[in-house]
CSV table of C-alpha atoms in Angstrom, one decimal:
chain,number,residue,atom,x,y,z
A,188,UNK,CA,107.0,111.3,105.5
A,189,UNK,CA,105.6,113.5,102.7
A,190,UNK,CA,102.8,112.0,100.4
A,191,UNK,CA,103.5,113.9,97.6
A,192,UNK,CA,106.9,113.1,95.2
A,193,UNK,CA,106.3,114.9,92.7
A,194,UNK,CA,107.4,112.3,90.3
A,195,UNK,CA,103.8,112.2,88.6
A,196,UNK,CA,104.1,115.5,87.4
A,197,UNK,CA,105.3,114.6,83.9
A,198,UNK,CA,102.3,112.3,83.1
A,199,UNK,CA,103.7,109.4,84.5
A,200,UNK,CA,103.1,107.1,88.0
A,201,UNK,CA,104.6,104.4,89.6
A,202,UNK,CA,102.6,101.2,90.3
A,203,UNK,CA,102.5,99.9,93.9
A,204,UNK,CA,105.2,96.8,92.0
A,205,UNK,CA,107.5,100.0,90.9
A,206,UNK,CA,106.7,100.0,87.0
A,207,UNK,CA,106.4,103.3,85.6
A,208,UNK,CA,103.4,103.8,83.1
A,209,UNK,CA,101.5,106.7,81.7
A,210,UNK,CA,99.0,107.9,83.2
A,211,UNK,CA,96.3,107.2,80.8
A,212,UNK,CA,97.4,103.4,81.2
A,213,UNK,CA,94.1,101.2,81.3
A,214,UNK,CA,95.6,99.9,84.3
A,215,UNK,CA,95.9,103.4,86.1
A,216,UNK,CA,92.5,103.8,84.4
A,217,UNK,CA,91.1,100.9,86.2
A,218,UNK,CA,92.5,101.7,89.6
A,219,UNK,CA,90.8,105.6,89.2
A,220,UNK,CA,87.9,104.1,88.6
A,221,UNK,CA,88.2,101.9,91.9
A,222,UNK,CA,88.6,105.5,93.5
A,223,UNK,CA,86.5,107.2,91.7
A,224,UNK,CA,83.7,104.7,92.4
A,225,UNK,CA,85.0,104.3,96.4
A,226,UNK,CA,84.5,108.3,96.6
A,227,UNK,CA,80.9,107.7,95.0
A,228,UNK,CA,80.1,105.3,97.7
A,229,UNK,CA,80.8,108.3,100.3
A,230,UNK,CA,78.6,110.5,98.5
A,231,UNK,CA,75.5,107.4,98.8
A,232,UNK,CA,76.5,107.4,102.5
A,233,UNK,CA,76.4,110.8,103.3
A,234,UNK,CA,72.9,111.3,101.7
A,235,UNK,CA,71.5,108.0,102.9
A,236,UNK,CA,68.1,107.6,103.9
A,237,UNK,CA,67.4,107.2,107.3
A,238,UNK,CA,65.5,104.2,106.8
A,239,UNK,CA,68.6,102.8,105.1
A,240,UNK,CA,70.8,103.0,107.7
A,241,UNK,CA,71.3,99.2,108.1
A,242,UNK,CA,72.9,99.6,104.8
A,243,UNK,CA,75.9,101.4,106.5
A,244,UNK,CA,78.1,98.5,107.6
A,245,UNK,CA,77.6,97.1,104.1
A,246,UNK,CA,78.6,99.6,102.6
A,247,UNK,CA,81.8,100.5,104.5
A,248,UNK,CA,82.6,97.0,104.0
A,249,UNK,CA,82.5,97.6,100.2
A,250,UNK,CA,84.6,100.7,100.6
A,251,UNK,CA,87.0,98.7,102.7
A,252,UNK,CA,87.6,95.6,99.8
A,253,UNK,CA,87.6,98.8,97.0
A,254,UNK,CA,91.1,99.5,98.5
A,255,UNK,CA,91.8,96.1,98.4
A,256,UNK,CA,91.2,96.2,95.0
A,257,UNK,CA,92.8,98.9,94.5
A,258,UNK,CA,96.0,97.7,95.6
A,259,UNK,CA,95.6,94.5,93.6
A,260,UNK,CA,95.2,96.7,90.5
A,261,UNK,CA,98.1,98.4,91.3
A,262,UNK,CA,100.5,96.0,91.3
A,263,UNK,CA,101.6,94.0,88.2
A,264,UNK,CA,101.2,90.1,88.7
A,265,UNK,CA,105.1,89.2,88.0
A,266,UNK,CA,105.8,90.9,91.2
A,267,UNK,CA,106.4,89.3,94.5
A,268,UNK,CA,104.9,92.2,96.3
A,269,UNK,CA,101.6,90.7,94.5
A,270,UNK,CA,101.3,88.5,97.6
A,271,UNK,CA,100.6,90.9,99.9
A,272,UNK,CA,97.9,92.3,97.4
A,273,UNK,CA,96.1,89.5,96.7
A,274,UNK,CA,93.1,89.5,94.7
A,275,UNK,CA,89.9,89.3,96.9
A,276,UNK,CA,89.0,86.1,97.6
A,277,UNK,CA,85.5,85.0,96.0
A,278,UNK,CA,83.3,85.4,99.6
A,279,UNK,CA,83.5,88.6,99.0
A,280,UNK,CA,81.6,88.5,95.9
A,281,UNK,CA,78.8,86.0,97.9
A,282,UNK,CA,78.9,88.9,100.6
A,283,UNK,CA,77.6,90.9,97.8
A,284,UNK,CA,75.1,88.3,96.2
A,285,UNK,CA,73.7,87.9,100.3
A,286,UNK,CA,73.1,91.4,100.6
A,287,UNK,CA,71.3,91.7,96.7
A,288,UNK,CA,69.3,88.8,98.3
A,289,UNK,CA,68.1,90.5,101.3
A,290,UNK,CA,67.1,94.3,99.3
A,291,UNK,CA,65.3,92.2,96.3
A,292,UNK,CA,63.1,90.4,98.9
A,293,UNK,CA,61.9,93.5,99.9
A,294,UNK,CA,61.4,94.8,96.5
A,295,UNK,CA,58.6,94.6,93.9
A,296,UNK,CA,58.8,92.5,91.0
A,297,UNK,CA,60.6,94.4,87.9
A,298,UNK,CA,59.0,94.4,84.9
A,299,UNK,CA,60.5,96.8,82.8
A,300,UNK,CA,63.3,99.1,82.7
A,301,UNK,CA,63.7,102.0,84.7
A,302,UNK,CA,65.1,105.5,84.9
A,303,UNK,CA,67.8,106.0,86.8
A,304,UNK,CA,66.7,108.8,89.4
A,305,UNK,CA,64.5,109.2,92.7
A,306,UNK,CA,65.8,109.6,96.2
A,307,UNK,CA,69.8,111.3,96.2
A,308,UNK,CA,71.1,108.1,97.5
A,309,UNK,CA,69.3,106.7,94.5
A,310,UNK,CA,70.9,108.7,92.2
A,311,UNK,CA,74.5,108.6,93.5
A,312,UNK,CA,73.7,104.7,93.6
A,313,UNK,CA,73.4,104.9,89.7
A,314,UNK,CA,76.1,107.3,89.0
A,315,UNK,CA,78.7,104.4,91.5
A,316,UNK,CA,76.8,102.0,89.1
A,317,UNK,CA,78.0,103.3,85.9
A,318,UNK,CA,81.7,104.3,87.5
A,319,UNK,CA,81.5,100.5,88.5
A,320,UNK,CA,80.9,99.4,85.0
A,321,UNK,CA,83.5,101.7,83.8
A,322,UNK,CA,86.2,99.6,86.2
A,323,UNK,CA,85.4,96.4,85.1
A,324,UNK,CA,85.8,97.5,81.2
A,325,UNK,CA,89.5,98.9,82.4
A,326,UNK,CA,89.9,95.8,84.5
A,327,UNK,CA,89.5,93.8,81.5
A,328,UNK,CA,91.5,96.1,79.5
A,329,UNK,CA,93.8,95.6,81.7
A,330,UNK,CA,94.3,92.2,81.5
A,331,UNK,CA,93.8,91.8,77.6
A,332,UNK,CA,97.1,93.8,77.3
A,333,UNK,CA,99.3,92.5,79.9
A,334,UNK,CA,98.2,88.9,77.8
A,335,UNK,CA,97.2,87.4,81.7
A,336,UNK,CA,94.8,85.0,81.1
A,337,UNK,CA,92.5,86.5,84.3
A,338,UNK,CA,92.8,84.3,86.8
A,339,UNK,CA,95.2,86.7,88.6
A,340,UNK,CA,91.6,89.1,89.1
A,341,UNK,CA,89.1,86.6,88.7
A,342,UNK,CA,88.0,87.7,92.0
A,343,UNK,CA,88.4,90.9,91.3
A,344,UNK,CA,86.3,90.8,87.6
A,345,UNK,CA,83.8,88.8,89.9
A,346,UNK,CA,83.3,91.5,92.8
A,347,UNK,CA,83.3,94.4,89.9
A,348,UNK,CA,80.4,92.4,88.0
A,349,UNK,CA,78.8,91.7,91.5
A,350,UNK,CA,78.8,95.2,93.1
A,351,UNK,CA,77.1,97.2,89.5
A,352,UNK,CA,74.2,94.8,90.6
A,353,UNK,CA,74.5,95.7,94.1
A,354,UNK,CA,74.2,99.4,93.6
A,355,UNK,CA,71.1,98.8,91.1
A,356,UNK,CA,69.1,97.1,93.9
A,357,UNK,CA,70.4,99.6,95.9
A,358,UNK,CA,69.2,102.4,94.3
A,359,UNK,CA,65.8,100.7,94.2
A,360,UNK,CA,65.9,100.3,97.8
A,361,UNK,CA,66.5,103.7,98.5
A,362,UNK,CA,63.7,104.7,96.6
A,363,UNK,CA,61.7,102.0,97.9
A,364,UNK,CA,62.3,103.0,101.5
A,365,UNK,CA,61.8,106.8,100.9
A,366,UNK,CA,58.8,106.1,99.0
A,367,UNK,CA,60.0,107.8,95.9
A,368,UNK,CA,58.4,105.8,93.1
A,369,UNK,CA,61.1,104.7,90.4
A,370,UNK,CA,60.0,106.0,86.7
A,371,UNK,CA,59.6,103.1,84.0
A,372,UNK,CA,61.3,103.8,80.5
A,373,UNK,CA,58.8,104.4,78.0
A,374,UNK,CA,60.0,103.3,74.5
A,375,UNK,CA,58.8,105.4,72.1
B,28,UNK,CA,100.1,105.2,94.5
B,29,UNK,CA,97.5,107.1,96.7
B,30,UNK,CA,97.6,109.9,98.6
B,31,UNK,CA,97.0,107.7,101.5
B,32,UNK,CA,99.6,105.7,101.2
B,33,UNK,CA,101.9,106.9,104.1
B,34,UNK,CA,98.8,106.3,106.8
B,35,UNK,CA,100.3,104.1,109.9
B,36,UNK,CA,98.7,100.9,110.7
B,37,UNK,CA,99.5,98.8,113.9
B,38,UNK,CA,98.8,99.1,117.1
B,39,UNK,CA,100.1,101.5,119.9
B,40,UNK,CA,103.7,100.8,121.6
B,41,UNK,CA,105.8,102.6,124.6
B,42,UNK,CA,109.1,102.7,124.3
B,43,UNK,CA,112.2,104.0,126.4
B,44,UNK,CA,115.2,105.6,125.2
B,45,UNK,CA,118.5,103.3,126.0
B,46,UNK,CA,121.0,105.1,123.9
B,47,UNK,CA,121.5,108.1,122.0
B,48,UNK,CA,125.0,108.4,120.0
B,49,UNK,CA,125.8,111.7,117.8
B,50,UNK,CA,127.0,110.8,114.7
B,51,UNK,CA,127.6,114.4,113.1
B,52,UNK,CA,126.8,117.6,114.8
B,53,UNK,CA,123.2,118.0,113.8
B,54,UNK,CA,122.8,113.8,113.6
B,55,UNK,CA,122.6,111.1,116.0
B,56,UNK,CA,121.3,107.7,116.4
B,57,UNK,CA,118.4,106.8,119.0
B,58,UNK,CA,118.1,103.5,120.6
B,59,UNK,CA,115.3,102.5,122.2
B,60,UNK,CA,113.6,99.0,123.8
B,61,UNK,CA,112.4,96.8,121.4
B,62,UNK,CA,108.4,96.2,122.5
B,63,UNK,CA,108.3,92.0,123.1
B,64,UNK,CA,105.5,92.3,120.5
B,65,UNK,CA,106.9,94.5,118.1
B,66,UNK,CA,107.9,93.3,114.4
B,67,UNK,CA,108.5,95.1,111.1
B,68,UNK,CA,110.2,94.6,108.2
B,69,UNK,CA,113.1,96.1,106.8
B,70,UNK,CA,112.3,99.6,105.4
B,71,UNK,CA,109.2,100.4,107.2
B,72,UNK,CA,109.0,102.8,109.9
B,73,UNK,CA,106.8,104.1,112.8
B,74,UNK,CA,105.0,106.8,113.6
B,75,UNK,CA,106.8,108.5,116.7
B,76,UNK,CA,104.3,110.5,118.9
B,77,UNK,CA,105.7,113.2,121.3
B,78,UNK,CA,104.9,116.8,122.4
B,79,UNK,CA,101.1,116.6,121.1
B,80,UNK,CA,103.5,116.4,117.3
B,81,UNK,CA,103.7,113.4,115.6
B,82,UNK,CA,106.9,112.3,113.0
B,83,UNK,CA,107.3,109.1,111.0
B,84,UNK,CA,111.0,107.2,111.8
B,85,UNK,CA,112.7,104.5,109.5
B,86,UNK,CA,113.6,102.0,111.5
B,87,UNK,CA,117.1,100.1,112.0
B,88,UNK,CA,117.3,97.0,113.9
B,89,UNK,CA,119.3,97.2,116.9
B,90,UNK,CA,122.3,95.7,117.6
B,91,UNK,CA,120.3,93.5,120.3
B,92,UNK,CA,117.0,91.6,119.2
B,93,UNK,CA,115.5,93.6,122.1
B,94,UNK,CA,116.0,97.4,120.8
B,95,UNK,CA,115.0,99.3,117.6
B,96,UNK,CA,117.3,102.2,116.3
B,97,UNK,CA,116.3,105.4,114.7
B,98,UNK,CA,118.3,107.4,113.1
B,99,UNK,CA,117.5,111.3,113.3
B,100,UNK,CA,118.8,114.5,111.6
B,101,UNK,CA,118.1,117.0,114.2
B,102,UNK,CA,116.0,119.8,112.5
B,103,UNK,CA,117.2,123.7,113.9
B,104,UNK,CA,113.9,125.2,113.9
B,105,UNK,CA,111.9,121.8,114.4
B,106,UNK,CA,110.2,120.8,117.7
B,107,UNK,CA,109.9,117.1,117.7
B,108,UNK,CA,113.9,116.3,116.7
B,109,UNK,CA,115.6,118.8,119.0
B,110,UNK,CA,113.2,117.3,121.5
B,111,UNK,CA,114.7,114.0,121.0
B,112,UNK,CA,117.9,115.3,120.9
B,113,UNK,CA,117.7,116.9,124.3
B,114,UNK,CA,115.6,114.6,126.6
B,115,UNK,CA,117.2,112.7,129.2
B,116,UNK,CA,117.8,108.6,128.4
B,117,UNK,CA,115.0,107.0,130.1
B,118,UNK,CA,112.4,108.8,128.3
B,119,UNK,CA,108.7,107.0,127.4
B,120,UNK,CA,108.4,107.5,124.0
B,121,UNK,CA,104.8,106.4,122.5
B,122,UNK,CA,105.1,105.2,118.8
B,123,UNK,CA,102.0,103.4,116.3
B,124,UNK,CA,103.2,101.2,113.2
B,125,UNK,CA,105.1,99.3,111.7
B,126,UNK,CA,104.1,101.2,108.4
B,127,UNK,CA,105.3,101.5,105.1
B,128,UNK,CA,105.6,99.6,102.1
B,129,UNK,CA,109.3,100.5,101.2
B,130,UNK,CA,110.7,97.0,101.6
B,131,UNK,CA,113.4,94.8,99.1
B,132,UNK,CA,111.9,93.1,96.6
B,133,UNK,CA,113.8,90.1,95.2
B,134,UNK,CA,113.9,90.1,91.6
B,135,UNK,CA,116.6,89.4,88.8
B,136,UNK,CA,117.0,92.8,88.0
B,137,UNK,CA,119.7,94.7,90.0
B,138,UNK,CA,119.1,96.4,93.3
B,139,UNK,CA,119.8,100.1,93.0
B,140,UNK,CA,120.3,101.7,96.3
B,141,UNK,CA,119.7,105.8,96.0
B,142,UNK,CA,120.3,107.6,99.4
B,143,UNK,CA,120.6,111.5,100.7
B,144,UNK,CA,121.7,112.1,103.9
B,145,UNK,CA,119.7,110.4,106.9
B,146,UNK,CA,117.5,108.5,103.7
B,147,UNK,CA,120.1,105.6,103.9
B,148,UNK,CA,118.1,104.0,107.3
B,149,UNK,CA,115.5,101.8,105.3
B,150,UNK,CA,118.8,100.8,103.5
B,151,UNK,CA,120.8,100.1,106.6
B,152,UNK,CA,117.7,97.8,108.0
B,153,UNK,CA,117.5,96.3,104.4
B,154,UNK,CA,121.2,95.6,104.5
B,155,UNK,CA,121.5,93.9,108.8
B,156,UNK,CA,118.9,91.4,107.2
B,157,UNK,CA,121.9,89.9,104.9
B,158,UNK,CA,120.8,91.9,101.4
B,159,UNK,CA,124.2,92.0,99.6
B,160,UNK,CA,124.8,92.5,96.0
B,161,UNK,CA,123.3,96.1,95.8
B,162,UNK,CA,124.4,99.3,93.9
B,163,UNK,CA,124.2,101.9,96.8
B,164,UNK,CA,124.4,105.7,95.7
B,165,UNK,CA,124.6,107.9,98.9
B,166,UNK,CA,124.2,111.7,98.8
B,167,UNK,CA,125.4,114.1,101.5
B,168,UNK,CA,127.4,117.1,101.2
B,169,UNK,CA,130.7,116.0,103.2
B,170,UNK,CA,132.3,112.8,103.9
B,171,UNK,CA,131.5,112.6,107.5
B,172,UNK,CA,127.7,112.1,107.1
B,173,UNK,CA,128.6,108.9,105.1
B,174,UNK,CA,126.9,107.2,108.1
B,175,UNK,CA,126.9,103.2,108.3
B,176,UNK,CA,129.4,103.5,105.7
B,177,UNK,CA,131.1,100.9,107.5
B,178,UNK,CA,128.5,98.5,107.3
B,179,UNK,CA,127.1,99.5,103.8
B,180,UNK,CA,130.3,98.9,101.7
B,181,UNK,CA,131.2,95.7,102.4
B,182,UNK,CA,128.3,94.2,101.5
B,183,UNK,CA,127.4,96.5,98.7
B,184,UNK,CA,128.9,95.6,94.7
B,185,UNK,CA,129.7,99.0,94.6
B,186,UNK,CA,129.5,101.9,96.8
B,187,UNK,CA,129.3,105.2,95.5
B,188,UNK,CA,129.6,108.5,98.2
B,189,UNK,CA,128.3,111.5,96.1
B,190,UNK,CA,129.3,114.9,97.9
B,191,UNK,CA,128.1,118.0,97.0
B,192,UNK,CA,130.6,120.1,99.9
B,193,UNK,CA,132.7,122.1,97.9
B,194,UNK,CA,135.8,120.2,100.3
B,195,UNK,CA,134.7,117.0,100.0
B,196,UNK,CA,135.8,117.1,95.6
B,197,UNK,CA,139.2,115.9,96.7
B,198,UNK,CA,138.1,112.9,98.3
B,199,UNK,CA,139.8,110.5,95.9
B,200,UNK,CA,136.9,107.6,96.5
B,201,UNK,CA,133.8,109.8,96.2
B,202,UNK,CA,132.3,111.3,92.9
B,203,UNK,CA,132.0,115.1,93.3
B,204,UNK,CA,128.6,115.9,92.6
B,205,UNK,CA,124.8,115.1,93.2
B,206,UNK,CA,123.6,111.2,93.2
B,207,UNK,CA,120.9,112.7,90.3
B,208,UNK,CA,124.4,114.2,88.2
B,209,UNK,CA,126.2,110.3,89.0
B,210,UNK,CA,123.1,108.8,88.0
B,211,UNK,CA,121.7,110.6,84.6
B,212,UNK,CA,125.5,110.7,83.2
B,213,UNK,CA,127.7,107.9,84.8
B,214,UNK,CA,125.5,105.2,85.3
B,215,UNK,CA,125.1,102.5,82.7
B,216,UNK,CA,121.8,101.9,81.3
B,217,UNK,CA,120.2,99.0,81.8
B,218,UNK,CA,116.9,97.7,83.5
B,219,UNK,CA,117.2,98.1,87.3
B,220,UNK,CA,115.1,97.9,90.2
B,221,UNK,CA,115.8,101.4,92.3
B,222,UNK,CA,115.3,102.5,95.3
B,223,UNK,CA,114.8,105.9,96.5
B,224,UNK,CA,114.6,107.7,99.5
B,225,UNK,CA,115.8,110.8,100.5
B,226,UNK,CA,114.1,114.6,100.0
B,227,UNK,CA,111.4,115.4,97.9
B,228,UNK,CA,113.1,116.5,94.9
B,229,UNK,CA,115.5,113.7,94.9
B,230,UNK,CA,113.3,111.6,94.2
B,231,UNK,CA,111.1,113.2,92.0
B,232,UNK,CA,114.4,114.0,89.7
B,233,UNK,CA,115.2,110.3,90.1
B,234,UNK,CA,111.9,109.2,88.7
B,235,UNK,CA,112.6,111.6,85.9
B,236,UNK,CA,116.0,109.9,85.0
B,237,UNK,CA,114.3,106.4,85.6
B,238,UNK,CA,111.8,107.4,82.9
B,239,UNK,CA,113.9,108.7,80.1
B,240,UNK,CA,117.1,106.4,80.8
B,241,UNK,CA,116.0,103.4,82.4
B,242,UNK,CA,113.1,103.1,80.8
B,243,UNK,CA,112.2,99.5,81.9
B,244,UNK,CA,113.5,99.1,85.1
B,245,UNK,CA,111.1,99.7,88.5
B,246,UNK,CA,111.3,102.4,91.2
B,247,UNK,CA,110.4,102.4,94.7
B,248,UNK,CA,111.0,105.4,96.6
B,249,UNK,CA,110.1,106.9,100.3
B,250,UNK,CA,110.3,111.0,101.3
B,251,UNK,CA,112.1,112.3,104.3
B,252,UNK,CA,112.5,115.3,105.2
């Protein structure tokens, strides 16, 4: 089977429950931004520290529910396909909140805001951070115009919120690990 | 809805080849053993591995509970269906899936059914598990590559063979044109839910329709080659 149809070539896609929308949908917005920010996560992994290697499994793990997310994004609650794409259950958001645990043990205190920078990992950590953000304001986009009250991605709203905090620490623990001091803002 | 949509799943089967019947003189149906642990639903497919080349199959239950049928348009120039074509009954066949997400979807709209040539398999599975009701629009270029038309048209509200063969106009039951001609300027308008599989640009000129005709109806669609 060929991946390409061709039928996107007017400005227009088909969700995974068969609507057709415009590309510049906030829902098609949302799930670009799932890939966007899944594609981001490669990019940490490939410049990882090697003293951050235990961060690996975690974050293919995150890459792994991104699709899932994807999916659920993808598909329009009315449909009955939606049970196959269910949105991710809340553990995965206390996966999440386990692993900000264990990094933030490690870390020193914050007392003021930083700049995002340091280490590459750091870097690409804060760039998946903002992309992160960016999905959750579509997500919620999302489901302000399709009038859903959110329960159909409350897990999904959850993990988004969860995972922009993730990738902070994250950053911080790259820099951390690889020595590379993090810069505080300095107001003017 | 990604580019990685089409990748198999499931785990790795062998297979032997019970029955091969020719249905046209480039097209035949292959039957093969049913794994015991094999299950799929109706419209997926598997991922056929043979000759170091791999191809992706819809698959059609068999007549038996114990045998899977494929059904393949043998390709001149192509290594992996003449293959199939040729070797001897008996043959091992290795496969991975089921995969796919091409599979009915109940819904109040109506089903429209959109096949060319051998794309009317997923339909044929869809149909052995009882769907009736459905529009079906089938696409080939003469009559006798109306395959399953026996089993399609009785259960389908209306059956429409579109031939594009220049002999195949004076079939009295068949509209004389391209399923994409039927479809833009015969078809009522309404909201539907439509199916699609077939080639490439088929589809692509079906979504097109979908969009400026049917504007509130779904599509789901699946290439072959």
């Amino acid at each position: 089977m060929k991946i390409y149809t061709g039928g996107g070539d007017r400005g227009r896609t088909s969700l995974f429950s068969g609507e057709r929308l415009f590309k510049d949908d906030a829902r098609v917005e949302a799930y670009g931004d799932v890939d966007e920010l899944n594609s981001l996560l490669g990019a940490v992994l490939a410049v990882l520290p090697d003293d951050c290697r235990d961060k690996i499994g975690e974050l293919h793990q995150i890459q792994s529910d991104l699709f899932r997310v994807g999916a659920c994004l993808a598909t329009s609650g009315e449909d009955p396909s939606f049970k196959t794409t269910r949105d991710l259950p809340l553990e995965n958001a206390r996966f999440l909140e386990q692993a900000i645990d264990r990094m933030d043990e490690q870390l020193p205190r914050l007392s003021q805001f930083i700049l995002p920078g340091g280490h590459p990992a750091a870097c690409w950590s804060h760039v998946a951070r903002c992309v992160c953000r960016r999905a959750e304001r579509h997500t919620v986009r999302t489901i302000r115009q399709a009038s859903d009250d959110g329960k159909m991605y409350s897990g999904t709203l959850t993990y988004l919120n969860r995972l922009s905090d993730y990738l902070f620490v994250l950053a911080r623990y790259c820099n951390q690990a690889t020595r590379t001091p993090d810069t505080p803002w300095e107001s003017a | 809805m990604t580019s990685q949509a089409s990748c198999t799943s499931g785990n790795r089967h062998t297979s032997r080849i019970l029955h091969r019947q020719w249905l046209t003189k480039d097209t035949f149906t292959l039957t093969l053993e049913r794994p015991p642990d094999f299950h799929f639903q109706a419209g997926q497919r598997i991922h056929l591995l043979t000759g170091g080349k791999t191809r992706d199959y819809s698959l059609i239950p068999g007549d038996r509970q114990d045998q899977l049928t494929l059904l393949i348009r043998s390709v001149a120039d192509g290594v992996v269906s003449p293959h199939l074509s040729r070797c001897p009954l008996g043959t091992a066949l290795d496969f991975t899936g089921p995969s796919g997400h091409f599979i009915y979807r109940p819904s109040s709209r109506s089903a429209i059914w959109i096949a060319t040539g051998a794309g009317i398999a997923p339909f044929v599975a869809m149909c052995r598990t009882g769907i009736q009701g459905f529009v079906l629009l089938h696409g080939v270029r003469h009559d006798d590559e109306l395959y399953f038309r026996d089993n399609m048209a009785p259960a389908a509200l209306r059956y429409v063979p579109c031939l594009t063969g220049v002999s195949s106009s004076l079939s009295p039951y068949a509209f004389p044109g391209r399923v994409t001609d039927y479809l833009r300027h015969h078809f009522p308008e309404g909201a539907y839910d439509f199916y699609a599989a077939g080639r490439r640009e088929m589809i692509a000129e079906v979504m097109d329709i979908v969009d400026h005709r049917f504007p509130s109806s779904r599509i789901y669609s699946e290439i072959f080659f």
